[in-house]
XYZ file of C-alpha atoms in Angstrom:
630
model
C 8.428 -13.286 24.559
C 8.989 -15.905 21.253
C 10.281 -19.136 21.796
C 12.696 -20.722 20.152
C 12.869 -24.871 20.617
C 16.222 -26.765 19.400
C 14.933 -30.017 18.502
C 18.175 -31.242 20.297
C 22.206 -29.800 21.665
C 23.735 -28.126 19.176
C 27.228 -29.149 17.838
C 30.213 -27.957 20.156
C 31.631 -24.588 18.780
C 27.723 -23.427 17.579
C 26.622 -20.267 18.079
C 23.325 -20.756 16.938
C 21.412 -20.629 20.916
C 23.519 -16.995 20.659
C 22.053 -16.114 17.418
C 18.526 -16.809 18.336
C 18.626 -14.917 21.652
C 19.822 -12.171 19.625
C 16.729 -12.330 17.753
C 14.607 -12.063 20.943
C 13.748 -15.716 20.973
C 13.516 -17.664 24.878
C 15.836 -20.515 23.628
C 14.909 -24.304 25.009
C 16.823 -27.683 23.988
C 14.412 -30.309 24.131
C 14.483 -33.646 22.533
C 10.905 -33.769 23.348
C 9.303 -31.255 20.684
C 5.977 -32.093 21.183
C 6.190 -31.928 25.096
C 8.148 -28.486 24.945
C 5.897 -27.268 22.381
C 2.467 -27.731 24.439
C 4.559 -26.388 27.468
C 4.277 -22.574 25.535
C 1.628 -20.597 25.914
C -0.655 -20.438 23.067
C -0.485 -16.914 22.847
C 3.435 -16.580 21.856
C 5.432 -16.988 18.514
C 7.284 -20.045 18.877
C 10.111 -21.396 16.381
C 11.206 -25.134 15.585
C 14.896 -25.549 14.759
C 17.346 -28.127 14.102
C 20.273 -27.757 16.138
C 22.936 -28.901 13.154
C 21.137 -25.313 11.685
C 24.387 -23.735 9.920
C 23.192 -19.992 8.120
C 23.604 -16.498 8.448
C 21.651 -14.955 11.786
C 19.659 -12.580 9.135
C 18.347 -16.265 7.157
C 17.080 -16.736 10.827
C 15.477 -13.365 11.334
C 13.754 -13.164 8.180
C 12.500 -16.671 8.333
C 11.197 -16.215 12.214
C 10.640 -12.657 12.962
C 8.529 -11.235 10.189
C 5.232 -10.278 12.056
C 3.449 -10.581 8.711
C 3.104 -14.302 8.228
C 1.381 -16.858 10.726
C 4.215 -19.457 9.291
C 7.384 -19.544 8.206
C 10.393 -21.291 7.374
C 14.063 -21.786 5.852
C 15.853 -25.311 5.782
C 16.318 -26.365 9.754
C 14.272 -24.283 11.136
C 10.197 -23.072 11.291
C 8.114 -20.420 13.017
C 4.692 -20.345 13.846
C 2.070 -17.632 15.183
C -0.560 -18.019 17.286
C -2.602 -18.050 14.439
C -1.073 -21.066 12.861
C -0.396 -22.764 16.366
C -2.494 -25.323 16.264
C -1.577 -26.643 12.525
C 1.486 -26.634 14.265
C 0.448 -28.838 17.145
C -1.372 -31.067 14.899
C 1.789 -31.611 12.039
C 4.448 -32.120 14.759
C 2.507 -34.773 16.168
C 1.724 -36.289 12.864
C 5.592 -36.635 12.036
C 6.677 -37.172 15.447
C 4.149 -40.392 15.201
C 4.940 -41.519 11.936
C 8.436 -41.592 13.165
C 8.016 -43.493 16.592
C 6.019 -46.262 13.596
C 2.668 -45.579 15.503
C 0.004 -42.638 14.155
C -1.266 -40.451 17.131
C -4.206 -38.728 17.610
C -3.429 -35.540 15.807
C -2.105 -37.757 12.818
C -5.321 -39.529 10.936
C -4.673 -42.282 9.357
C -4.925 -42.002 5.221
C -7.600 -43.353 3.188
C -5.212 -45.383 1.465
C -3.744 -47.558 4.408
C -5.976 -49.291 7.132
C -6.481 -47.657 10.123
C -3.700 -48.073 12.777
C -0.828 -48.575 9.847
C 2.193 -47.841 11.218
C 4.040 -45.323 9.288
C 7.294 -45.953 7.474
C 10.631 -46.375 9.453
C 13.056 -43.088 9.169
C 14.676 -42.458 5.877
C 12.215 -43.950 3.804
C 9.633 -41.373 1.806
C 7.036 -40.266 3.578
C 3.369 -41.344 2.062
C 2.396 -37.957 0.750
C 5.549 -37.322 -0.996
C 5.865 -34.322 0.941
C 9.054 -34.940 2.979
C 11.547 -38.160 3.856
C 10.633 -39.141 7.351
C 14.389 -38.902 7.752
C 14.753 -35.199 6.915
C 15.366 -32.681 9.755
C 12.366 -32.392 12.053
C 11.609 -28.685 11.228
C 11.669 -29.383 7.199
C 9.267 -32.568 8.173
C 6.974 -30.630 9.987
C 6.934 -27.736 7.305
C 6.310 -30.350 4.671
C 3.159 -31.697 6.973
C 1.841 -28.178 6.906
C 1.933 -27.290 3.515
C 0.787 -30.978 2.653
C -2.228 -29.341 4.986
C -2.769 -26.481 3.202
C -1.143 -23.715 5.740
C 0.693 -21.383 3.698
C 3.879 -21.511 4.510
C 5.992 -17.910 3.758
C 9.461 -18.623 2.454
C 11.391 -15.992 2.251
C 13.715 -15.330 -0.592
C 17.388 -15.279 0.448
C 19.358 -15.208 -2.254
C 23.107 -15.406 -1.222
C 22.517 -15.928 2.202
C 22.885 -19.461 3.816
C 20.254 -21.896 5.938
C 21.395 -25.085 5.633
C 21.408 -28.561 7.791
C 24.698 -30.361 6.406
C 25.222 -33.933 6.890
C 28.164 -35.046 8.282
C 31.645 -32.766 9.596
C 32.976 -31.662 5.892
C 29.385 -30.444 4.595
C 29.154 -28.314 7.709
C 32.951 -26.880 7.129
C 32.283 -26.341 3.776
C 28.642 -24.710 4.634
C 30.731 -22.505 7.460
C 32.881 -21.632 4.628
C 30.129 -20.177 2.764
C 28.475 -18.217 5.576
C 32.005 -16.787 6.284
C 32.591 -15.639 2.419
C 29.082 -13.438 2.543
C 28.497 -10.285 4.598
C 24.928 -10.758 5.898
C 24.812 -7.236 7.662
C 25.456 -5.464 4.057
C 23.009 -7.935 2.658
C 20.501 -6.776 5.377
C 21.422 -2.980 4.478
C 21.045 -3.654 1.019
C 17.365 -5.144 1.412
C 16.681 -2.463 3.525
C 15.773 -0.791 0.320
C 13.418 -1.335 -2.398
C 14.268 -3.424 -5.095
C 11.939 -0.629 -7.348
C 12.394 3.165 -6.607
C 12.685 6.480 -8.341
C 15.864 7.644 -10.005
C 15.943 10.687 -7.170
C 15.462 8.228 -4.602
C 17.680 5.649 -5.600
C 20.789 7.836 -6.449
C 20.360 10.501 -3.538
C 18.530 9.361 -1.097
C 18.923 5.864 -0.331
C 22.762 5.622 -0.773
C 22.857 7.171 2.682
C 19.284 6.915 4.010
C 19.788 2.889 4.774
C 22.701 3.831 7.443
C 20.344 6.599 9.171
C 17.697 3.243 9.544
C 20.598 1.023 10.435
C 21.534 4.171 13.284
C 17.426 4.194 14.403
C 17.463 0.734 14.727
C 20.647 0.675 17.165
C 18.989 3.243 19.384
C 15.518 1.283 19.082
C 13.415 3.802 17.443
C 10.633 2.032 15.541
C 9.823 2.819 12.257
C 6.381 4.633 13.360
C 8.382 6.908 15.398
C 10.371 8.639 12.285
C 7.434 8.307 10.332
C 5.729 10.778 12.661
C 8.950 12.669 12.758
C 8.235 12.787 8.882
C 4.828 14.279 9.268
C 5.721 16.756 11.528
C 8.921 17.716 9.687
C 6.994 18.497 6.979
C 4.086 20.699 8.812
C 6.865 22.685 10.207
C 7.837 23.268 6.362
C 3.965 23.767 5.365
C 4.334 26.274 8.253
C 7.750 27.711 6.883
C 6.348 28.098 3.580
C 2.878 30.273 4.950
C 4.962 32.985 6.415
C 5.607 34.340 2.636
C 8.582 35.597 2.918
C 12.022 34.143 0.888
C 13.912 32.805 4.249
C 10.481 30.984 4.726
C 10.386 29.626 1.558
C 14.168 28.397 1.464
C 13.828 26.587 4.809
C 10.426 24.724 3.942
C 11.917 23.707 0.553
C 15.626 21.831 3.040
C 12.585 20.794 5.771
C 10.300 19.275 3.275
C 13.510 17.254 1.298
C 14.736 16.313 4.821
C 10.779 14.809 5.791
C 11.158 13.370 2.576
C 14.715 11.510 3.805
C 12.674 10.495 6.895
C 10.333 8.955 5.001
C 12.448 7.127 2.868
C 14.053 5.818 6.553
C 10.639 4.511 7.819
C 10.306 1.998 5.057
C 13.689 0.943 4.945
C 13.884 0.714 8.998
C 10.383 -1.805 8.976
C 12.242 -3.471 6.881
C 15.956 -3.888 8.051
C 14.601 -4.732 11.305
C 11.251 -6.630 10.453
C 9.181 -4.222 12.641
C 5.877 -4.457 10.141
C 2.481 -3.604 12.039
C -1.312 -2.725 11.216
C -0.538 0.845 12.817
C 2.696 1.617 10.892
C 0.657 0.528 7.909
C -1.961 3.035 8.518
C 0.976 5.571 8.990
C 2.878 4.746 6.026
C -0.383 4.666 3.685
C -1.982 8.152 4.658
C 1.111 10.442 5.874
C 2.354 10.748 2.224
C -0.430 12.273 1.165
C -1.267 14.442 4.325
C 2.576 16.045 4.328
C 2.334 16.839 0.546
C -1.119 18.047 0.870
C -0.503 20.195 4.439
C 2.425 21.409 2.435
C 0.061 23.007 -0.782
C -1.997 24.687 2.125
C 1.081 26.272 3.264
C 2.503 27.487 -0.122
C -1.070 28.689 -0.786
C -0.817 30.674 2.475
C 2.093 31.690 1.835
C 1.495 33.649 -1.634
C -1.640 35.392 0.180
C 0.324 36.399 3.175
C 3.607 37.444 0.656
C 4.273 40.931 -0.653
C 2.330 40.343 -3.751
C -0.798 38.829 -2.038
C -1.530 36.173 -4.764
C -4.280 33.911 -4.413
C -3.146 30.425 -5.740
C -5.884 28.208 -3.520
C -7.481 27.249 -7.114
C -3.864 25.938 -8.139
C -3.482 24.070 -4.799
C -6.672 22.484 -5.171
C -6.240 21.508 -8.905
C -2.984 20.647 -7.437
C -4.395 18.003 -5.490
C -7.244 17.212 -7.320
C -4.892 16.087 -10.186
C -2.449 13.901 -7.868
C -5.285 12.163 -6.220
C -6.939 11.307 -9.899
C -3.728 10.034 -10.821
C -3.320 8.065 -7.874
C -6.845 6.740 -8.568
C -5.743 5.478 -12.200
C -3.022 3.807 -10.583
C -4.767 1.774 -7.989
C -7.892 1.028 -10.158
C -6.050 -0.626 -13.039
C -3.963 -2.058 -11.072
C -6.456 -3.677 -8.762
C -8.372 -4.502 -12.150
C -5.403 -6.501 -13.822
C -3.686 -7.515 -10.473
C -4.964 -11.398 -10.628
C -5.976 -11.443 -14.671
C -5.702 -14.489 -16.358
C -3.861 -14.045 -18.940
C -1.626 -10.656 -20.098
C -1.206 -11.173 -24.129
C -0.981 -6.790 -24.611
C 2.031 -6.137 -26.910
C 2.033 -2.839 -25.159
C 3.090 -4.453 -21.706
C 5.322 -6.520 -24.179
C 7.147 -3.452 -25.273
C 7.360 -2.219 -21.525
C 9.001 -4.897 -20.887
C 11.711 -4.481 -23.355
C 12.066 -1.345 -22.297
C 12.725 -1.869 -18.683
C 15.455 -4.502 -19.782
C 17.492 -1.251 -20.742
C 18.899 0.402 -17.976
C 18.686 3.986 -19.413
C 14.830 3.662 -20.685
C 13.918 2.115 -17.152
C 15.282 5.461 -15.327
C 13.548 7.717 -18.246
C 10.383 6.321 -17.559
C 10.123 6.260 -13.969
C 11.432 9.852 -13.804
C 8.989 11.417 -16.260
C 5.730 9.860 -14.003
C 7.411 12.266 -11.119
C 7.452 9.406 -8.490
C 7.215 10.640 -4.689
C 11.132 11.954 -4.798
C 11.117 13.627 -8.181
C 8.034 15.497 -7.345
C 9.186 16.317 -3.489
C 12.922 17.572 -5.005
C 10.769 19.357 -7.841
C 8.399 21.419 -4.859
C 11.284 22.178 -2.547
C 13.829 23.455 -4.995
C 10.589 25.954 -6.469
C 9.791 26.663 -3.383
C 13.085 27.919 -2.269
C 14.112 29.948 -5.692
C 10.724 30.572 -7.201
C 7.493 31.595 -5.893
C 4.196 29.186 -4.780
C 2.441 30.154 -8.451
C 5.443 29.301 -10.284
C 5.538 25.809 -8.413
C 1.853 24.658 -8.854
C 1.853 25.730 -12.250
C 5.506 23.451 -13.113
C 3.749 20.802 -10.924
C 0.720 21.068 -13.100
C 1.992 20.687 -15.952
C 4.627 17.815 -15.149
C 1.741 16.085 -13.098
C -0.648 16.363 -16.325
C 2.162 15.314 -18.535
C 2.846 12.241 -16.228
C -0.856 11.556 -15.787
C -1.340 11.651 -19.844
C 1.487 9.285 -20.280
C 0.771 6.644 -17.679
C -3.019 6.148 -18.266
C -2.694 6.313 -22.204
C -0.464 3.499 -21.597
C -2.545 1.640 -19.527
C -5.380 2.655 -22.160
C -3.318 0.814 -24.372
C -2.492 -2.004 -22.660
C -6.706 -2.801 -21.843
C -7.694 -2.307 -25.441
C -4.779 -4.926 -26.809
C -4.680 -7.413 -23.882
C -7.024 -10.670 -24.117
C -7.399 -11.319 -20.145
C -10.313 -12.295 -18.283
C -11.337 -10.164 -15.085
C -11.588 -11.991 -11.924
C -14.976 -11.385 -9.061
C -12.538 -10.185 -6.751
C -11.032 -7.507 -9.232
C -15.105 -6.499 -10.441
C -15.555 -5.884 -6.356
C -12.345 -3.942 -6.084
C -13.468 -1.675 -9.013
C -17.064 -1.546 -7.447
C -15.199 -0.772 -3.651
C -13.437 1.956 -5.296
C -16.032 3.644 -7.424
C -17.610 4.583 -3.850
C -21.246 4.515 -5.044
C -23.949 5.834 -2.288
C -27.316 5.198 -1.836
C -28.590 7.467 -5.129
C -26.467 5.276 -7.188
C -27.341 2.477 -5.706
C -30.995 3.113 -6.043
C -30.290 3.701 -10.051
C -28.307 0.854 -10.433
C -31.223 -1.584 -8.977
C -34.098 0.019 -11.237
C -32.917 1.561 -14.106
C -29.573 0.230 -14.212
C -30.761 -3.763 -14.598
C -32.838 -2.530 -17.485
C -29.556 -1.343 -19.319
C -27.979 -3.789 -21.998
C -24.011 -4.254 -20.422
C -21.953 -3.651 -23.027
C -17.863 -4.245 -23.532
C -17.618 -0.503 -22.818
C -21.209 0.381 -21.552
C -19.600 1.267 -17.443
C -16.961 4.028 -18.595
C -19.929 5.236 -21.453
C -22.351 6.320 -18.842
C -19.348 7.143 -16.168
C -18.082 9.696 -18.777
C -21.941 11.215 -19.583
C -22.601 11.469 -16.477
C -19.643 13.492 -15.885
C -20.655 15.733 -18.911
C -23.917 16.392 -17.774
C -22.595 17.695 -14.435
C -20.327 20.075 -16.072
C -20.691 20.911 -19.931
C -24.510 22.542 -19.612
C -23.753 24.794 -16.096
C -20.761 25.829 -17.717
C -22.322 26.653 -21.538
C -25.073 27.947 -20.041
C -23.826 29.698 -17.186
C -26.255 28.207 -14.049
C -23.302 27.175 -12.454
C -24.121 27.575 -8.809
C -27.666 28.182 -9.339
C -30.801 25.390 -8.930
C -30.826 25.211 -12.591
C -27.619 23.473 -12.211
C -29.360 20.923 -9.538
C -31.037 18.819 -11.799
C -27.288 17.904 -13.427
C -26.518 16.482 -10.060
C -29.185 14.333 -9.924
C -28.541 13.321 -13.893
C -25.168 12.683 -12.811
C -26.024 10.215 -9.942
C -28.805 8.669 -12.034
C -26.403 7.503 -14.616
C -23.163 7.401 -12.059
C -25.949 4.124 -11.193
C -26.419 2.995 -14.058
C -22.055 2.481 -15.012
C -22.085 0.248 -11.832
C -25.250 -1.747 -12.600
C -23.071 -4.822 -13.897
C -20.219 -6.049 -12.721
C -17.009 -4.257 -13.755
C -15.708 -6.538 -15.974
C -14.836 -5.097 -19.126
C -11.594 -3.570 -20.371
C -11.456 0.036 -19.768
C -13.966 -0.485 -16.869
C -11.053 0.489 -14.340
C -11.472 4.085 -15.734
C -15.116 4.036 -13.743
C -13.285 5.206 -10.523
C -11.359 7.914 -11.339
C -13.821 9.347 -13.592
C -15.865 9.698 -10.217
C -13.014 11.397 -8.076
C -12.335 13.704 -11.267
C -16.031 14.575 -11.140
C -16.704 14.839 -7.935
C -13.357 16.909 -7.039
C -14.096 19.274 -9.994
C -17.183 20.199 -9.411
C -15.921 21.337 -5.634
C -13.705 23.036 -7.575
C -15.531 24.482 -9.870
C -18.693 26.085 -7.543
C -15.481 27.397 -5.347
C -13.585 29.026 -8.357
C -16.930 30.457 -9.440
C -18.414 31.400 -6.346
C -17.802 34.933 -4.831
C -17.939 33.558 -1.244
C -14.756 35.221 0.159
C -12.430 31.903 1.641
C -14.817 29.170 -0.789
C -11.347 27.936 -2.211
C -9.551 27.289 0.623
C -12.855 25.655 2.386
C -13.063 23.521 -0.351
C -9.382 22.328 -0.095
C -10.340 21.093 3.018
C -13.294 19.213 1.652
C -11.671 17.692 -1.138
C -8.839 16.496 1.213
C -11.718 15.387 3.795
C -13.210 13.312 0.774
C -9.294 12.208 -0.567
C -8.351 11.027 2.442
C -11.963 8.643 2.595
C -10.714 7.055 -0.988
C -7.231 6.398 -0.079
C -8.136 4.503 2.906
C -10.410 2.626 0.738
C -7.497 1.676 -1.539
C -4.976 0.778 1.247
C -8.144 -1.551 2.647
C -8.485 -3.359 -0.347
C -4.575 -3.721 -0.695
C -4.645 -5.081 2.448
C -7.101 -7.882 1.661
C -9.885 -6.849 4.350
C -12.057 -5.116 1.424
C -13.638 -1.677 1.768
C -14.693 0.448 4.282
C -18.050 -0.522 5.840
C -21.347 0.125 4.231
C -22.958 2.376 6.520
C -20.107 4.636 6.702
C -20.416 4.818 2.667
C -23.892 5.604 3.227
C -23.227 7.945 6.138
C -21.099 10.348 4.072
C -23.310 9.866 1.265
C -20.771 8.209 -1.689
C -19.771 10.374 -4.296
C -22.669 11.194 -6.150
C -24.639 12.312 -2.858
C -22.070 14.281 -2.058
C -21.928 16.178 -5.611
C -25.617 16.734 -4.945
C -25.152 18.091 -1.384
C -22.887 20.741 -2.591
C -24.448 21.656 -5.520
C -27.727 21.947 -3.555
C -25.764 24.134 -1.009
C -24.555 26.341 -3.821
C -27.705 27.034 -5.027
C -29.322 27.706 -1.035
C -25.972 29.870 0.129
C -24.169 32.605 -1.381
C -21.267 35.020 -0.233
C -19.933 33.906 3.053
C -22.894 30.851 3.478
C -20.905 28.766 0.719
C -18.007 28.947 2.986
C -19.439 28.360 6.152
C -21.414 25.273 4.074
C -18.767 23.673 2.684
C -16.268 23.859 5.743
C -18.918 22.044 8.350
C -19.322 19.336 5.497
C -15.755 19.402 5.274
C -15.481 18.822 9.440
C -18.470 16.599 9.369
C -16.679 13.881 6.870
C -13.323 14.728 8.027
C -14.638 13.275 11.744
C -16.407 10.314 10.358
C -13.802 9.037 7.958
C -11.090 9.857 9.915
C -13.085 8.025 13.189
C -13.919 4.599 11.232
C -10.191 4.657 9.800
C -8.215 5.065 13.112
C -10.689 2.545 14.620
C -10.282 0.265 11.652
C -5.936 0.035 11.664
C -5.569 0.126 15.165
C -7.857 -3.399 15.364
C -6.578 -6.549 15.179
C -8.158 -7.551 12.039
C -6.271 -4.920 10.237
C -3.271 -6.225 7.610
C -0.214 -5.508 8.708
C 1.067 -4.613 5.288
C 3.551 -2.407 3.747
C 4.210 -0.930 0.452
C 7.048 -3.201 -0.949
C 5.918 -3.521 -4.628
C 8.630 -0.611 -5.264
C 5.766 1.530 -7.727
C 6.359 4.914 -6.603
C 3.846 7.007 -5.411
């Protein structure tokens, strides 16, 4: 139970006790602070407000509800965590002192003053600057904090009112105000991302708002249609493997109806401010394990369908492709996130762009965002057949891919910006380098010169080596092709030796995932192990899943996965080894039997760490609300 404590009655006619009981909040009048304060247990969200507060009851909830933030505030009124309780403690009783003209203990007297100074009567400015003594109790206390260095979260309102008037016509004419704007269609309206896709923002969320507004009347939580989501969708993956055309049709209305669902999840958290680590973990990985669950089944499907085709290789590279994109994404982002300084004419010219409407929905559409590419698969899926959709997917996926990390080329080679320690640690969290890169990095990697472009050099050799002599040569598969794995990791070392600091080095990452999914790939395609292909789907999504729990990690602010579980599953070049060593020991039905207990085996240990991981309490309860699509 929160607690809400009016620093005093409110005004006759108020409704504000009403509106913060409504928000869940135990609701005390006290002109005591302090003493009702320490009377709350430690372990509860507790809220300071004025009791001339005059706003709209959403101001309140997003100011005191949001789980994310250990403090918040709006004019008249602040919240507190558990977390933040004591800077609480300690600021009320600095201002509550300061008023009463004698410093307590938690207020210390400033360097300035002599010790035992009484502070300044009420209405007079407050030594720091930070707040008049005279202002309302919760805006003094905020003030203390921030002067304190808590981070306070304000949350942006824009037409909706918090106010404390002064005197009977400043609270008419705020009541006024609060009349003349509709907070629940504000609410509705934030529900949704401020950023989306054009298929998303024109078809989906017009009506998908009022189906969260209709979950959060009933009180479902946002977790519970996210896994109504997943499953939707694995009944359409399951739809889609029966082969036949009715199959097809319904998985192509079950997977745009998951899709609805998931566009309802987001926009439920955030109508109703239920954010947590768990939904987090939900939200990051489901997106990916309904569109991949759903290529299994359409790959199923076309074996199991009147022509028997075999499209596993088109699922994979399916996959493989999305999952390098995603890569691209996240590195340069994480690379640039905190830069210095952005003087690229090509982000220049972006933004132009995106300051005309039509070029803003161009561009986002031709990336095939998360609703684009879902409306793409289940209207193929219904009228076409599964080869016809992974080859259109393909090719719009390699056309998107082209365009958006060309750009981002672009914008590295033009930009003057220095890279940040925390962005070189991102890039080295994501490259996922095990303990045969490591090794090389330590020895022969030191004894490398770092150059402006040294990290992607050696990334991209590496990757040659791996691939461009098997293939000319034809040891694909074979131990002559062995010694190209160990190349490869040698020199996968040496692009991590120095810190990632350089302009393109953001392309180190998914130059790893494109190497090591390929080469899975490739020793499947090749092989003729009967059921290699869809053994190594499983892999690869084994491995995928490891990387984009990495990324959501390192969103999150808690940094990547733990070291020994990088070592454990060997990082990415001891993992190209391993299956390159197993091709080579295991042909025919070995291969598959090889690569589907490696595929368990990481699957369990990944999958083990990560559940552990967001279901702790020192996991970020974060969601996706920078509108990119996915």
């Amino acid at each position: 139970m929160s607690t809400a404590i009016l620093t005093g009655p409110p005004p006759a006619g108020s409704s504000l006790e009403e509106d913060l009981r409504s928000l869940g909040f135990d609701v005390r009048v006290a002109a005591d602070a302090a003493g009702a304060l320490a009377a709350v247990p430690a372990t509860e969200r507790v809220a300071l407000v004025d009791p001339g507060f005059v706003g709209h009851v959403h101001a309140l909830r997003l100011a005191l509800t949001d789980p994310r933030f250990p403090a918040a505030a709006v004019e008249g009124a602040l919240t507190a965590q558990p977390d933040a309780r004591a800077s609480l403690t300690h600021a009320l009783g600095a201002v509550t002192a300061g008023r009463s003209g004698t410093p307590g203990p938690a207020s210390p007297a400033r360097p300035e003053e002599p010790a035992g100074a009484a502070r300044p009567d009420s209405g007079s400015e407050e030594p720091t600057g930070t707040a008049p003594w005279g202002a309302s109790l919760p805006d003094a206390v905020t003030a203390r904090l921030e002067a304190g260095g808590v981070a306070v979260h304000r949350p942006e309102l824009g037409v909706l009112v918090a106010a404390v008037p002064d005197g009977d016509d400043a609270r008419a004419k705020t009541l006024a105000e609060v009349d003349a704007v509709d907070d629940e269609a504000v609410r509705l309206r934030n529900a949704v991302k401020s950023r989306d896709g054009f298929f998303t923002t024109f078809f989906i969320s017009p009506y998908s708002r009022y189906l969260a507004r209709w979950c959060a009347r009933r009180g479902l939580t946002p977790n519970q249609v996210t896994t109504a989501s997943l499953l939707t969708a694995l009944v359409a993956a399951g739809c889609a493997a029966t082969g036949t055309r009715a199959g097809f049709v319904g998985a192509g209305a079950l997977l745009l109806f998951s899709f609805v669902l998931d566009c309802t999840d987001g926009q439920l958290a955030r109508y109703s401010l239920q954010y947590s680590t768990l939904g987090a973990w939900l939200d990051a990985t489901f997106d990916r394990a309904k569109e991949y669950a759903f290529y299994a089944g359409l790959a199923l499907g076309a074996s199991r369908g009147g022509g028997h085709d075999d499209v596993w290789a088109l699922a994979l590279g399916a996959m493989i492709l999305m999952t390098c994109r995603h890569v691209v994404d996240f590195a340069f982002n994480e690379a640039n996130h905190d830069a210095t300084a952005n003087t690229s004419p090509t982000a220049a010219l972006s933004g132009r762009l995106d300051s005309v409407g039509w070029t803003v929905w161009v561009r986002r559409m031709i990336v095939l965002p998360i609703g684009e590419r879902w409306a793409l698969i289940a209207v193929l899926t219904a009228l076409t057949t599964p080869r016809v959709v992974f080859v259109v997917l393909l090719i719009g996926c390699a056309f998107a891919a082209c365009y958006t990390t060309a750009g981002r080329v672009l914008r590295s080679l033009t930009r003057k910006a220095r890279r940040t320690d925390r962005a070189a640690q991102a890039l080295a969290d994501l490259a996922d380098s095990g303990p045969l890169a490591r090794l090389a990095s330590r020895t022969l990697g030191r004894t490398m010169a770092a150059g402006t472009y040294s990290a992607p050099y050696w990334a991209l050799l590496g990757t040659a080596a791996l691939f461009v002599w098997p293939l000319v040569a034809h040891t694909v598969g074979t131990w002559r092709a062995v010694p190209q794995a160990v190349v490869y990791a040698i020199l996968a070392g040496v692009a991590v030796a120095h810190p990632l600091k350089g302009p393109l080095d953001w392309l180190v990452p998914p130059v790893f995932r494109a190497a090591e999914y390929g080469m899975i790939l490739t020793l499947a395609a090749t092989s003729d192990a009967p059921g290699a292909l869809p053994a190594a789907f499983g892999l690869v999504a084994a491995v995928a899943y490891h990387h984009y729990d990495t990324v959501y990690r390192i969103r999150g602010g808690t940094g990547a996965p733990p070291h020994w579980l990088v070592r454990a599953i060997g990082g990415h070049e001891g993992r190209v080894l391993a299956v390159a060593i197993a091709a080579a020991l295991w042909h025919g039905q070995g291969f598959t039997i090889a690569l589907t207990v490696l595929a368990a085996a990481l699957a369990i240990t990944v999958l083990s760490e990560s559940i552990r991981f967001w279901v702790s309490s020192g996991a970020p309860a974060v969601h996706d609300e920078s509108g990119e699509p996915a």
